[in-house]
Coordinates of C-alpha atoms in Angstrom, one line a residue:
X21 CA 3.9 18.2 -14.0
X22 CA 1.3 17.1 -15.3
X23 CA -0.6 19.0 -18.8
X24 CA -2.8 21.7 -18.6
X25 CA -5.2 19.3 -20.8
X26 CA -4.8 16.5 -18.3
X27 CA -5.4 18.9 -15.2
X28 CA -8.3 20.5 -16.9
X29 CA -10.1 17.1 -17.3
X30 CA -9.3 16.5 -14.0
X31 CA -10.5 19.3 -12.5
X32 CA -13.8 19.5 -14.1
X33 CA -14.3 15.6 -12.9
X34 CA -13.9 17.3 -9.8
X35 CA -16.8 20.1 -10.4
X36 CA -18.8 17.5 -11.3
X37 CA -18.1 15.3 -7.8
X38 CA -19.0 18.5 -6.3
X39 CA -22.6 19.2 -7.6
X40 CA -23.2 15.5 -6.5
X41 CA -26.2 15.8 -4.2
X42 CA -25.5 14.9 -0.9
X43 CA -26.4 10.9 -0.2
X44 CA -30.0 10.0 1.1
X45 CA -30.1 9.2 4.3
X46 CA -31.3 5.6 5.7
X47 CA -35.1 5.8 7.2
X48 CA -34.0 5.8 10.5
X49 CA -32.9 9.6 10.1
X50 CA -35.3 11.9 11.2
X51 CA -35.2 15.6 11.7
X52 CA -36.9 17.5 14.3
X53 CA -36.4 20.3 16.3
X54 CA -36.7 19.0 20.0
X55 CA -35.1 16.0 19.9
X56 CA -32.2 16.2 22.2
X57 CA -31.3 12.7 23.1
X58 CA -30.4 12.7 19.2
X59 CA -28.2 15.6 18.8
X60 CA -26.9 14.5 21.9
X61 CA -25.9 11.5 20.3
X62 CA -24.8 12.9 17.2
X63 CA -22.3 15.4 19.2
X64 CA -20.9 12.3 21.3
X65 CA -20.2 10.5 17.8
X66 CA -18.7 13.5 16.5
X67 CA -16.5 13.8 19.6
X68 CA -15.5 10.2 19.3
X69 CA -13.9 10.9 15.5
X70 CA -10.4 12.3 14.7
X71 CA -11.9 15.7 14.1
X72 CA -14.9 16.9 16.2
X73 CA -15.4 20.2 14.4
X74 CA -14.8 18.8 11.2
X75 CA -17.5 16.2 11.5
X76 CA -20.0 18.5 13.1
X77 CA -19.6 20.7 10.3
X78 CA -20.3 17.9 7.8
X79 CA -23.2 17.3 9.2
X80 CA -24.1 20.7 9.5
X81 CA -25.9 20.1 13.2
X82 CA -27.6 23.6 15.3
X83 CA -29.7 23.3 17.9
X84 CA -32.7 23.3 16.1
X85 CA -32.0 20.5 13.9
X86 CA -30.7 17.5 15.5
X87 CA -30.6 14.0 13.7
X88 CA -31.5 10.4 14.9
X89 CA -28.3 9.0 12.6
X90 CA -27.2 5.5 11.9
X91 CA -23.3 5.6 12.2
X92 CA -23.3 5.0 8.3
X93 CA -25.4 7.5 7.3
X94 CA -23.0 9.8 9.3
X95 CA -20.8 8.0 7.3
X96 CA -21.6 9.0 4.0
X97 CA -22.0 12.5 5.3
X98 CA -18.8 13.0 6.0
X99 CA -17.5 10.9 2.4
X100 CA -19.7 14.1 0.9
X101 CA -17.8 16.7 2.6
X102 CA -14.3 14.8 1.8
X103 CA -15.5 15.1 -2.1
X104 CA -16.5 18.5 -1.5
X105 CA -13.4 19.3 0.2
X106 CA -11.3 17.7 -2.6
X107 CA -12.6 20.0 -4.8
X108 CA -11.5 22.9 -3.3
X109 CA -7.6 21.1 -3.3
X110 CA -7.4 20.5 -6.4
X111 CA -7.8 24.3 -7.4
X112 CA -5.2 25.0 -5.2
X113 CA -3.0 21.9 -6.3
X114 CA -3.4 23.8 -9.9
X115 CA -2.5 27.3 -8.7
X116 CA 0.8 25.6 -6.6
X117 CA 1.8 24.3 -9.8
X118 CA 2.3 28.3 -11.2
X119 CA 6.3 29.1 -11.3
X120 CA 7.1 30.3 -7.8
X121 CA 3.9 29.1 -6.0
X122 CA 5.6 26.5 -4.1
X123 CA 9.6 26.3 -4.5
X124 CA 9.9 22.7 -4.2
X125 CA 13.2 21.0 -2.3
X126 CA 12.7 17.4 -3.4
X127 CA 12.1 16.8 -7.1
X128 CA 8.6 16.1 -8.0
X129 CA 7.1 17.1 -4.9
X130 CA 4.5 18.7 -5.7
X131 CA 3.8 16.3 -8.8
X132 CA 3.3 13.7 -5.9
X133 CA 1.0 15.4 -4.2
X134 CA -0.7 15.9 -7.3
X135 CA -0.9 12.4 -8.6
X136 CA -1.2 11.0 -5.0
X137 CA -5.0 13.0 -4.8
X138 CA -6.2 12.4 -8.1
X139 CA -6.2 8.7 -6.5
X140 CA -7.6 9.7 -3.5
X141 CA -10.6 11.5 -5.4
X142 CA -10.9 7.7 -6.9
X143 CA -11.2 6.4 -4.2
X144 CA -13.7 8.4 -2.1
X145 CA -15.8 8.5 -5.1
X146 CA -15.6 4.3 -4.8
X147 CA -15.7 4.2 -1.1
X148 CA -19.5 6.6 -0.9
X149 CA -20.8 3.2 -3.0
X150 CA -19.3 0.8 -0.9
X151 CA -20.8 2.3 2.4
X152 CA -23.4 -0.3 3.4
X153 CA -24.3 -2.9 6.2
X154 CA -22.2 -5.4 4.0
X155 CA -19.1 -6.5 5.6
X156 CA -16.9 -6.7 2.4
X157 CA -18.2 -3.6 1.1
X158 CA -17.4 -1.8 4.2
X159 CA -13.6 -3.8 4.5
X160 CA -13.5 -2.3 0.5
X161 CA -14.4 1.4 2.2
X162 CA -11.7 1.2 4.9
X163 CA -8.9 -0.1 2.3
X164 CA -9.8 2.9 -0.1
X165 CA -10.0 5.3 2.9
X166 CA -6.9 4.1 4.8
X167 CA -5.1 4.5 0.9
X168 CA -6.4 8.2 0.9
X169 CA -4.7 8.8 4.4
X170 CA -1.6 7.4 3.4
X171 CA -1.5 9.7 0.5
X172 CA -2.4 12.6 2.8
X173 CA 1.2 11.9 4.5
X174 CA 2.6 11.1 1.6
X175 CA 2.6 14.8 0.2
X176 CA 3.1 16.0 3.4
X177 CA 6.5 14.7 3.9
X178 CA 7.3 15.7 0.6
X179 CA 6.9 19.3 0.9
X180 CA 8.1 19.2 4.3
X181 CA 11.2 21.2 3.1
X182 CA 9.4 23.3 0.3
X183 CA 8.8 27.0 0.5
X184 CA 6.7 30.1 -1.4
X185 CA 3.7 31.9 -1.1
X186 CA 1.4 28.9 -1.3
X187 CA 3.0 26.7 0.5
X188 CA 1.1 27.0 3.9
X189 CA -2.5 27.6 1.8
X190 CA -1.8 23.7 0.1
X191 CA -0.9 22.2 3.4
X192 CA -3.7 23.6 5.3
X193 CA -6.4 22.6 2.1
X194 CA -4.4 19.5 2.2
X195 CA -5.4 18.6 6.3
X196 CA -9.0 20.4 6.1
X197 CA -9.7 18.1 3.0
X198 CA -8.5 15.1 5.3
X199 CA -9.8 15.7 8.6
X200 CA -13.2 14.7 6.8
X201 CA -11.5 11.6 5.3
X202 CA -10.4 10.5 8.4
X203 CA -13.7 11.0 10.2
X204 CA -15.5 8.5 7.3
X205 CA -12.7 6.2 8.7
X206 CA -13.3 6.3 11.7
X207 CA -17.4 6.0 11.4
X208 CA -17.2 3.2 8.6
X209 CA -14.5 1.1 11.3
X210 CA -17.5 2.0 14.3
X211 CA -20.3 0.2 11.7
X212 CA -18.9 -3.1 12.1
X213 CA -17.4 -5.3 9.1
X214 CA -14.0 -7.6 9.9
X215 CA -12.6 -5.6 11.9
X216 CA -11.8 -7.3 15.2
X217 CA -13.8 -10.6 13.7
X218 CA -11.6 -13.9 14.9
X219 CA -12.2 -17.1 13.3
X220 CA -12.5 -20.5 14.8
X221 CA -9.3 -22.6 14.9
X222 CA -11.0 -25.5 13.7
X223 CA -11.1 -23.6 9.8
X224 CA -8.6 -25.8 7.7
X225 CA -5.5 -25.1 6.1
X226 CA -5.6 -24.8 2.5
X227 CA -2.8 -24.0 0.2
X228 CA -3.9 -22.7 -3.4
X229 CA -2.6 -22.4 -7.0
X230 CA -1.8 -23.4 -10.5
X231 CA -5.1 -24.0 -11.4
X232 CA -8.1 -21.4 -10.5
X233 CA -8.0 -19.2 -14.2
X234 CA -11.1 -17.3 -14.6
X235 CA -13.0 -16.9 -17.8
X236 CA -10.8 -14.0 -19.1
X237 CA -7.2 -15.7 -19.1
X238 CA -7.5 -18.4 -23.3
X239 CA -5.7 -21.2 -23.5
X240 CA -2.7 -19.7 -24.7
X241 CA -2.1 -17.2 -21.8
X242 CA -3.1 -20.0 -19.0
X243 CA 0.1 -22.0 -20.6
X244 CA 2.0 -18.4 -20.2
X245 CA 1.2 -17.8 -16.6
X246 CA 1.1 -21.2 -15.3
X247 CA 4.7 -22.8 -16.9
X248 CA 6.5 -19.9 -18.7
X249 CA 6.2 -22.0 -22.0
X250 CA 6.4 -19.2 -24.2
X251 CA 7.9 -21.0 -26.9
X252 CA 4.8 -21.0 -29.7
X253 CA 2.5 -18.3 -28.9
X254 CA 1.1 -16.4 -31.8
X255 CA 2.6 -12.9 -31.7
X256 CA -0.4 -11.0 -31.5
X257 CA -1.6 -13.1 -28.4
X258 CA 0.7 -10.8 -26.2
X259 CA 3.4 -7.9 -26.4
X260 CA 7.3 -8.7 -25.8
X261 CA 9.6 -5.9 -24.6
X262 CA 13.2 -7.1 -25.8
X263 CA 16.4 -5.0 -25.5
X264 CA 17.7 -6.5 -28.3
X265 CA 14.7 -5.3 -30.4
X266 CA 13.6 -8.8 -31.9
X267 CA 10.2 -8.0 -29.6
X268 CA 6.9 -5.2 -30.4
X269 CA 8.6 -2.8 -28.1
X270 CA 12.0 -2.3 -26.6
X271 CA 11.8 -1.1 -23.6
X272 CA 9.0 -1.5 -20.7
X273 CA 8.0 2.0 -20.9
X274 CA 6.9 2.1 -24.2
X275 CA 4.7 -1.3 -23.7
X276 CA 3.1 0.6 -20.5
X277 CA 2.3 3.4 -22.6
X278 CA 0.9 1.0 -25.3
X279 CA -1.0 -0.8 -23.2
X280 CA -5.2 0.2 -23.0
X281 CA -6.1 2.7 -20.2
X282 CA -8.5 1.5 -18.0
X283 CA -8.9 -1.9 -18.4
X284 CA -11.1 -4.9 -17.2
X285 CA -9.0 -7.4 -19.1
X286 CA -5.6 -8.2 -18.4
X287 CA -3.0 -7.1 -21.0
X288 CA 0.1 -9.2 -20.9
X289 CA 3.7 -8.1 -21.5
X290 CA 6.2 -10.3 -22.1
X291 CA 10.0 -9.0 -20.6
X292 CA 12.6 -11.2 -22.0
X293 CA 16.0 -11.5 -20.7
X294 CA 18.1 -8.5 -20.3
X295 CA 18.9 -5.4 -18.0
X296 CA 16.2 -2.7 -18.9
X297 CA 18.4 1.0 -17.6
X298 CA 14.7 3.1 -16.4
X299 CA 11.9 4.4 -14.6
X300 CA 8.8 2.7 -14.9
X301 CA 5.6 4.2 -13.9
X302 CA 2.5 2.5 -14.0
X303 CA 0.0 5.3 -13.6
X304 CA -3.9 4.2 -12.2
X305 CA -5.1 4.0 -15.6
X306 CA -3.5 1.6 -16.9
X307 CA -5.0 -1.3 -15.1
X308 CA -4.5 -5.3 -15.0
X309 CA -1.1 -5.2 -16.4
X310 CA 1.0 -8.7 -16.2
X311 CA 4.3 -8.5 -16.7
X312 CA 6.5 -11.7 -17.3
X313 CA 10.1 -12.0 -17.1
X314 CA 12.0 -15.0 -18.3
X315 CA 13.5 -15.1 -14.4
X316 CA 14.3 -12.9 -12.0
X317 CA 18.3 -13.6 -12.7
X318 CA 18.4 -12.7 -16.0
X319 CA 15.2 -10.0 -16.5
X320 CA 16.1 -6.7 -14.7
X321 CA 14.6 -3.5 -14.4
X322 CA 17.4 -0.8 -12.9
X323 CA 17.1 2.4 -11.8
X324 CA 19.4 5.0 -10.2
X325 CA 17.5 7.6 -8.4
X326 CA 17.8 8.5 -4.6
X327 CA 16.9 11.2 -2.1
X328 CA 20.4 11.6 -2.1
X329 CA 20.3 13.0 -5.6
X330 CA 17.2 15.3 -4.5
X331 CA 14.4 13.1 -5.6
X332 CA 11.5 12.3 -2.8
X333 CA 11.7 8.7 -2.0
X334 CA 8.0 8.4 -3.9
X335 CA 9.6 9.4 -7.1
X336 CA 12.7 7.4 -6.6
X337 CA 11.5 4.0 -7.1
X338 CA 12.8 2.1 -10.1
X339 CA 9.4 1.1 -10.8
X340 CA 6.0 2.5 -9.3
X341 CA 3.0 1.4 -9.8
X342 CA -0.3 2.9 -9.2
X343 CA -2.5 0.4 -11.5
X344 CA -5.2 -1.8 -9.7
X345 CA -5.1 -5.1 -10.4
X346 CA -0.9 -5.8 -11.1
X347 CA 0.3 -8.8 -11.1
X348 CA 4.0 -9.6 -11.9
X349 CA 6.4 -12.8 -11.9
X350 CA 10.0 -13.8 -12.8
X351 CA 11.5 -10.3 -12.7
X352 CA 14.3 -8.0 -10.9
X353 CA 13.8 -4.9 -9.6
X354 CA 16.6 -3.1 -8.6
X355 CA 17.4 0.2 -7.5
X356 CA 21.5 0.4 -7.6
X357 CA 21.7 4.2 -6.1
X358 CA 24.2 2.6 -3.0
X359 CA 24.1 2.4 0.5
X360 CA 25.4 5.9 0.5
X361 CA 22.4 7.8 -1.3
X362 CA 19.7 7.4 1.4
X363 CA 16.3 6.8 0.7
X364 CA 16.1 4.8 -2.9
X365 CA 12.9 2.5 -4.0
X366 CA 13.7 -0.8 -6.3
X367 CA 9.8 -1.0 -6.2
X368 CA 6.6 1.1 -5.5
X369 CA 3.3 -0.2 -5.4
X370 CA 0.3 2.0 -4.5
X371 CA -2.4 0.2 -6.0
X372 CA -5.3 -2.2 -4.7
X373 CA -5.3 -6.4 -5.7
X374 CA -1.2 -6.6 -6.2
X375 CA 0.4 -9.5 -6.1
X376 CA 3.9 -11.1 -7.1
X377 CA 5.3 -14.2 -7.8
X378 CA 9.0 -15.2 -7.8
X379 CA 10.4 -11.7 -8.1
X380 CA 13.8 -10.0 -6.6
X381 CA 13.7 -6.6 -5.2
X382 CA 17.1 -5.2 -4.3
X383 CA 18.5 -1.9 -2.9
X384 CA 19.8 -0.5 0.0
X385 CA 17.5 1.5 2.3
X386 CA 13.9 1.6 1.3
X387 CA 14.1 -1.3 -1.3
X388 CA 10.3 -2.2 -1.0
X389 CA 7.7 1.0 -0.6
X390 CA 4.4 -0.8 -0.2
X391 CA 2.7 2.2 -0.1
X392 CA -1.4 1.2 0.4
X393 CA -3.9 -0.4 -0.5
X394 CA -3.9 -4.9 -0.7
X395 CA -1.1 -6.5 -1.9
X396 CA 0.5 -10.1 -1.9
X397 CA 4.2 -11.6 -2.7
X398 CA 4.7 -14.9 -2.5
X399 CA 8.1 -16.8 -2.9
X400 CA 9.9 -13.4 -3.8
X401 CA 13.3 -11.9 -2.1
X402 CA 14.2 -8.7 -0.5
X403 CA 17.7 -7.2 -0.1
X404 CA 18.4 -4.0 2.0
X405 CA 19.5 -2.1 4.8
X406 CA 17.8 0.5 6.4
X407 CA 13.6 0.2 6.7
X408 CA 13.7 -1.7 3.3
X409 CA 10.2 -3.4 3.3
X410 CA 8.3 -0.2 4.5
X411 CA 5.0 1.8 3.9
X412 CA 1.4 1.8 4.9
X413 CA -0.4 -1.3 2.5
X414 CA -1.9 -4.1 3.6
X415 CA 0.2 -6.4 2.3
X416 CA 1.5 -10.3 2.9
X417 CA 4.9 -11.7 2.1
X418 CA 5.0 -15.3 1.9
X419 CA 7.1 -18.1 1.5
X420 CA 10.2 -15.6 0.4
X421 CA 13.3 -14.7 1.5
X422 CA 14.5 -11.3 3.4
X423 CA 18.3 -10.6 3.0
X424 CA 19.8 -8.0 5.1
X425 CA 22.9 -6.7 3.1
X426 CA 26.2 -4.7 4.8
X427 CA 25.1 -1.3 5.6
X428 CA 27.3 2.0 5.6
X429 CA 29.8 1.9 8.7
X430 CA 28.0 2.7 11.9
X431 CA 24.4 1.6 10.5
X432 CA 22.3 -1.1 11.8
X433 CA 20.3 -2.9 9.6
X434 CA 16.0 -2.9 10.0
X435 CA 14.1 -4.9 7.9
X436 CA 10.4 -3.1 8.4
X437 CA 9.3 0.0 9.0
X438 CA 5.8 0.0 8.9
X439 CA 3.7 3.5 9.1
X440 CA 0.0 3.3 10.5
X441 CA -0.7 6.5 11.8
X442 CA -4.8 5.6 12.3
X443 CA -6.0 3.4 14.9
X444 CA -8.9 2.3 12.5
X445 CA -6.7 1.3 9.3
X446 CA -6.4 -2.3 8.6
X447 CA -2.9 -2.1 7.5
X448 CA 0.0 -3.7 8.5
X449 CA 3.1 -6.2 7.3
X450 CA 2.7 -9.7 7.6
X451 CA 5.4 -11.9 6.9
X452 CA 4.7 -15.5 7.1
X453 CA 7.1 -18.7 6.2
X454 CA 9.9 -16.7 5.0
X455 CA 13.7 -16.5 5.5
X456 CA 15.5 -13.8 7.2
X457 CA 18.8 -14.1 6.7
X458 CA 22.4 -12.1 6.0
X459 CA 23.8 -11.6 2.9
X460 CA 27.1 -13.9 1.6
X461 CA 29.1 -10.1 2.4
X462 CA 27.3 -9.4 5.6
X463 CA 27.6 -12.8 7.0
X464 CA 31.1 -13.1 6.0
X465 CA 32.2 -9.6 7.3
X466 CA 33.9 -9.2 10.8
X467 CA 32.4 -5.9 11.2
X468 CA 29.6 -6.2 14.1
X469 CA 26.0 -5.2 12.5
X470 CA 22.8 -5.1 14.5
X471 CA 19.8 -6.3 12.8
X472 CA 16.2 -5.8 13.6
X473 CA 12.8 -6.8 12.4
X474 CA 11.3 -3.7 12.7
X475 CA 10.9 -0.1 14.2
X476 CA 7.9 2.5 14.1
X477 CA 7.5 4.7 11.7
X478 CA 4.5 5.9 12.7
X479 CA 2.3 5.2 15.8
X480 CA 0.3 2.9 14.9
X481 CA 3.4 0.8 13.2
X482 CA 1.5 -2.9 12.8
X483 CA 4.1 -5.9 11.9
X484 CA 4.0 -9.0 12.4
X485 CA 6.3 -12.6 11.9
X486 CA 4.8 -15.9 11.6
X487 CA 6.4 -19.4 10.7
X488 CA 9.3 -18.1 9.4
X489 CA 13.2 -18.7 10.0
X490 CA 14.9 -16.0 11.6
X491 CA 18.9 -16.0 11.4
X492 CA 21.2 -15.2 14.2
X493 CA 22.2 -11.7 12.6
X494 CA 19.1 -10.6 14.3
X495 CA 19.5 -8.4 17.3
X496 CA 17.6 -10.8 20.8
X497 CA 15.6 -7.7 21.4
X498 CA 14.1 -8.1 18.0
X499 CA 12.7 -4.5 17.5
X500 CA 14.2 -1.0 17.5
X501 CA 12.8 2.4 18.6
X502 CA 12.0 5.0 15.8
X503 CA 12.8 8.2 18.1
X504 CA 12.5 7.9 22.0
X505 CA 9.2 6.6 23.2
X506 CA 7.2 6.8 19.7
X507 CA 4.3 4.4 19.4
X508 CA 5.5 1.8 22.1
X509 CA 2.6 1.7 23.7
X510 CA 0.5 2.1 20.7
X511 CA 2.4 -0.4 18.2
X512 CA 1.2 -4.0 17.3
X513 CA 4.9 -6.3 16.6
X514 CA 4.1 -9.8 17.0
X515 CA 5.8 -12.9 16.4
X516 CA 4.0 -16.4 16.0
X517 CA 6.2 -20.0 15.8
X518 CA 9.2 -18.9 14.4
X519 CA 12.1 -21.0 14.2
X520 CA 15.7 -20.4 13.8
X521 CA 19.0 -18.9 16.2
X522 CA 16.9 -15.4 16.2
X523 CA 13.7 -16.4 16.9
X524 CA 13.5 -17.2 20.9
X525 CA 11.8 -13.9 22.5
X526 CA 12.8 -14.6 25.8
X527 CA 14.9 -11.2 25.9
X528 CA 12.6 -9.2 23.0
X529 CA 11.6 -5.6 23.9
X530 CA 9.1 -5.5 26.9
X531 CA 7.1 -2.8 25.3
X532 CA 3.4 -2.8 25.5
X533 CA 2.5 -3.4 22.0
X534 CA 4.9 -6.7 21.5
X535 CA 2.9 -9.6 21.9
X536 CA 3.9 -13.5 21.4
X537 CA 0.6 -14.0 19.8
X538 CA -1.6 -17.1 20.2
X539 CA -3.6 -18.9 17.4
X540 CA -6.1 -16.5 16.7
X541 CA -3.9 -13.1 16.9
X542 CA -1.8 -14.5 13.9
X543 CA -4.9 -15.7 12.0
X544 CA -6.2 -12.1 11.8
X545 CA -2.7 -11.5 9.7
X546 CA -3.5 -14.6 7.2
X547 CA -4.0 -14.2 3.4
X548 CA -7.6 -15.0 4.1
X549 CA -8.1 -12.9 6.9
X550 CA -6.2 -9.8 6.3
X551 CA -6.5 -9.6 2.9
X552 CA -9.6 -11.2 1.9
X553 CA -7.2 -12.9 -0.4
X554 CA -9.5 -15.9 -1.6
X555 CA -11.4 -13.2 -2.9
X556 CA -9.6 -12.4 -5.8
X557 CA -5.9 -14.2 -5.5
X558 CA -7.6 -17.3 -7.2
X559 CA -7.8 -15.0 -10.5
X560 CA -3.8 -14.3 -10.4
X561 CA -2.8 -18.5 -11.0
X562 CA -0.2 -17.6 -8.6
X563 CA 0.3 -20.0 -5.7
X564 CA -0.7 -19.1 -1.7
X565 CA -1.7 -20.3 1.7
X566 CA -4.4 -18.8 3.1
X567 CA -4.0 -19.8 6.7
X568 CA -1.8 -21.1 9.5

């Protein structure tokens, strides 16, 4: 839990989001009292959202006040009522956390829920500045909103199991706080932006890297991130986490709490070889770390922790990180719990502008929680089981490897589970030039185990495959139900000129939402595209292509 100092601070920032004035409206919003083509229209946007009521009551129409509204201005009405709404959570979040209030069956349930909105309050305070007729501002909104909805679900299947007094009082503040988030979604997606945009296939390739450092990283750290030549740095240039102790710190924690909260410089941490036994969390203030191993086969981070052993598969992960602007390379993150134990994360990364470069995650069944937000691994591997490369981010894997490992008798193998639950998220897993392949056990084994690139956890489940080598092990039907009919007709699974003995799609599912896309389906999925990764990847000195 967190400290009665820290949740004070946090809830008076949250008094103080609530005596924000509600936004102006643009000049094209008028009020009169007999204009019914405009409340009209006003009730037919409304009807069009998630939550009808919800958004009428954010705009708090009658019939003797009707509004001529831009969609955005609607918008930001309903971002106001989110904050407002937030407000109200949080007391209840505080009173939940009182012995008894909410008898928690997971561990750290109700500490999710609790961290899980403080960055949701984040980031509808950030999304009400980014609502204008600008098309990255508005792709900014959605990624911020769409993170805010994944937290929503998030807490909920946390306390699915939990019981006490409060219980049904923090789900229900928990959906009336949402409805209103989803409803900004929904009218920021309707103002245009990328959404839907296709480019021309005549826009080059271009493969980046190496080079692009911005004016932030000196001479010394550009020779750090760009060859590993760490030999004759000055000390006080960066901080090294050694096991052995011959470094500032001696374990990764320790440097994570040392680093400066809140930062718009990177601060760079050194991992040198070894097997680091913990839990890392990288909380959303501490922002821009870089951590640097000395290679992913000899720097490893290991944890333990499962849903088998009561924790929720949020808390589990070996390392989570919640920090904006992460970048990591040259490190193991492994999360040795078993086939056994269920649900257990190597890695968890809710946090916008992540990327990773030549890294190893490796468990069993949800080895890779990409949770929300932007993120981007390039030339790093993935070993699992069951869902292992799962979540709601917007996030591309390229140029790595995916390694299904043996499974627990009777278990078939899925490598994605992706969980878009809102047609107007722009979310999904893209994985483009990569290796799927069996493990040296699995492949050797004479034990029969179906393998499959993905199922749906959630209706709106969005993967796709493009370029990349798919083994045999893999199942000819490709993809696997979640439960019964779920999302089949609402799904997007596509796959884009693959190669390799699983690859031919001649006997896939025949489910509405597979496609075989064409040129400009799979572009929409590109690091450029998808997301907006020549934006900021150039600043990371980590290599990528940004198209087909």
């Amino acid at each position: 839990m967190a400290s009665s100092l820290t949740w004070s601070l946090f809830l008076a920032s949250l008094l103080f989001l609530f005596t924000l004035p509600s936004p102006t409206l643009s000049s094209d919003v008028v009020s009169s009292s007999g204009n019914t083509n405009a409340e009209s229209s006003v009730r037919d946007l409304c009807r069009s959202t998630p939550y009808p009521a919800a958004c009428l009551d954010s705009l708090k129409l009658s019939v003797s006040i009707t509004i001529n509204p831009s969609v955005l201005s609607l918008a930001l009405r309903t971002l106001q009522a989110a904050i407002s709404e937030a407000a109200k959570l949080s007391s209840v979040l505080s009173s939940a956390g009182r012995p008894g209030a909410v008898v928690e069956s997971q561990r750290s349930s109700l500490q999710d829920c609790q961290e899980l909105h403080q960055i949701t309050v984040a980031s509808l305070r950030r999304s009400a500045g980014l609502v204008k007729p600008e098309a990255r501002k508005l792709a900014d909104a959605r990624a911020y909103l769409a993170a805010a909805l994944t937290n929503r679900a998030t807490c909920l299947e946390g306390l699915a199991g939990a019981r006490g007094p409060l219980k049904a009082t923090l789900v229900d503040s928990w959906l009336a706080a949402y409805a209103h988030v989803s409803n900004s979604l929904s009218l920021v997606a309707r103002s245009g932006g990328r959404k839907g945009r296709r480019l021309s296939s005549a826009r080059p390739f271009r493969s980046r890297g190496g080079g692009g450092f911005p004016a932030w990283v000196g001479r010394r750290e550009r020779r750090l991130l760009q060859d590993g030549d760490y030999g004759d740095v000055d000390p006080g240039s960066v901080v090294t986490v050694a096991a052995d102790g011959t470094g500032n710190f001696t374990t990764l924690g320790e440097a994570v709490a040392w680093a400066p909260s809140n930062s718009d410089d990177r601060t760079i941490i050194l991992v040198r070889a070894g097997v680091y036994e913990e839990h890392v969390d990288i909380p959303s203030d501490k922002t821009n770390i870089v951590l640097i191993g000395d290679g992913s086969d000899v720097t490893v981070i290991r944890g333990n922790r499962s849903v088998g052993d009561g924790w929720t598969t949020f808390r589990s992960a070996t390392v989570a990180v919640s920090g904006e602007g992460f970048l990591a390379r040259d490190i193991t993150f492994q999360n040795v719990a078993g086939p056994r134990k269920g649900q257990a994360v190597a890695l968890r990364v809710n946090a916008d502008l992540v990327a990773l470069y030549r890294c190893v995650m490796d468990g069993y069944q949800d080895t890779l929680y990409v949770h929300s937000f932007r993120q981007f691994y390039r030339e790093c591997d993935v070993y699992g089981t069951v869902d292992f490369i799962f979540g709601n981010a917007a996030v591309v894997l390229q140029a790595g490897k995916i390694v299904a490992k043996m499974p627990i008798p009777g278990q078939s193998n899925v490598i994605t589970a992706q969980s878009k639950d809102d047609p107007n998220e722009d979310t999904g897993i893209s994985i483009q030039n990569c290796t799927i392949v069996a493990s040296p056990e699995l492949a050797s084994s004479n034990v029969i185990v179906k393998t499959f690139l993905g199922r749906p956890w959630k209706n709106y489940s969005t993967t796709v495959y493009m370029e990349s080598y798919i083994g045999g092990l893999v199942d000819p039907a490709g993809w696997k139900e979640w439960s019964g009919d779920q999302g089949l007709d609402t799904l997007y699974y596509g796959e884009y000129m693959n190669s390799g003995p699983g690859s031919p799609t001649d006997n896939r599912v025949t489910w509405p939402g597979f496609l075989v896309m064409d040129y400009d389906d799979a572009y929409s999925f590109t690091v450029s595209e998808f997301i907006y990764g020549d934006e900021w990847l150039e600043s990371t000195s980590f290599p990528y292509d940004d198209g087909i």
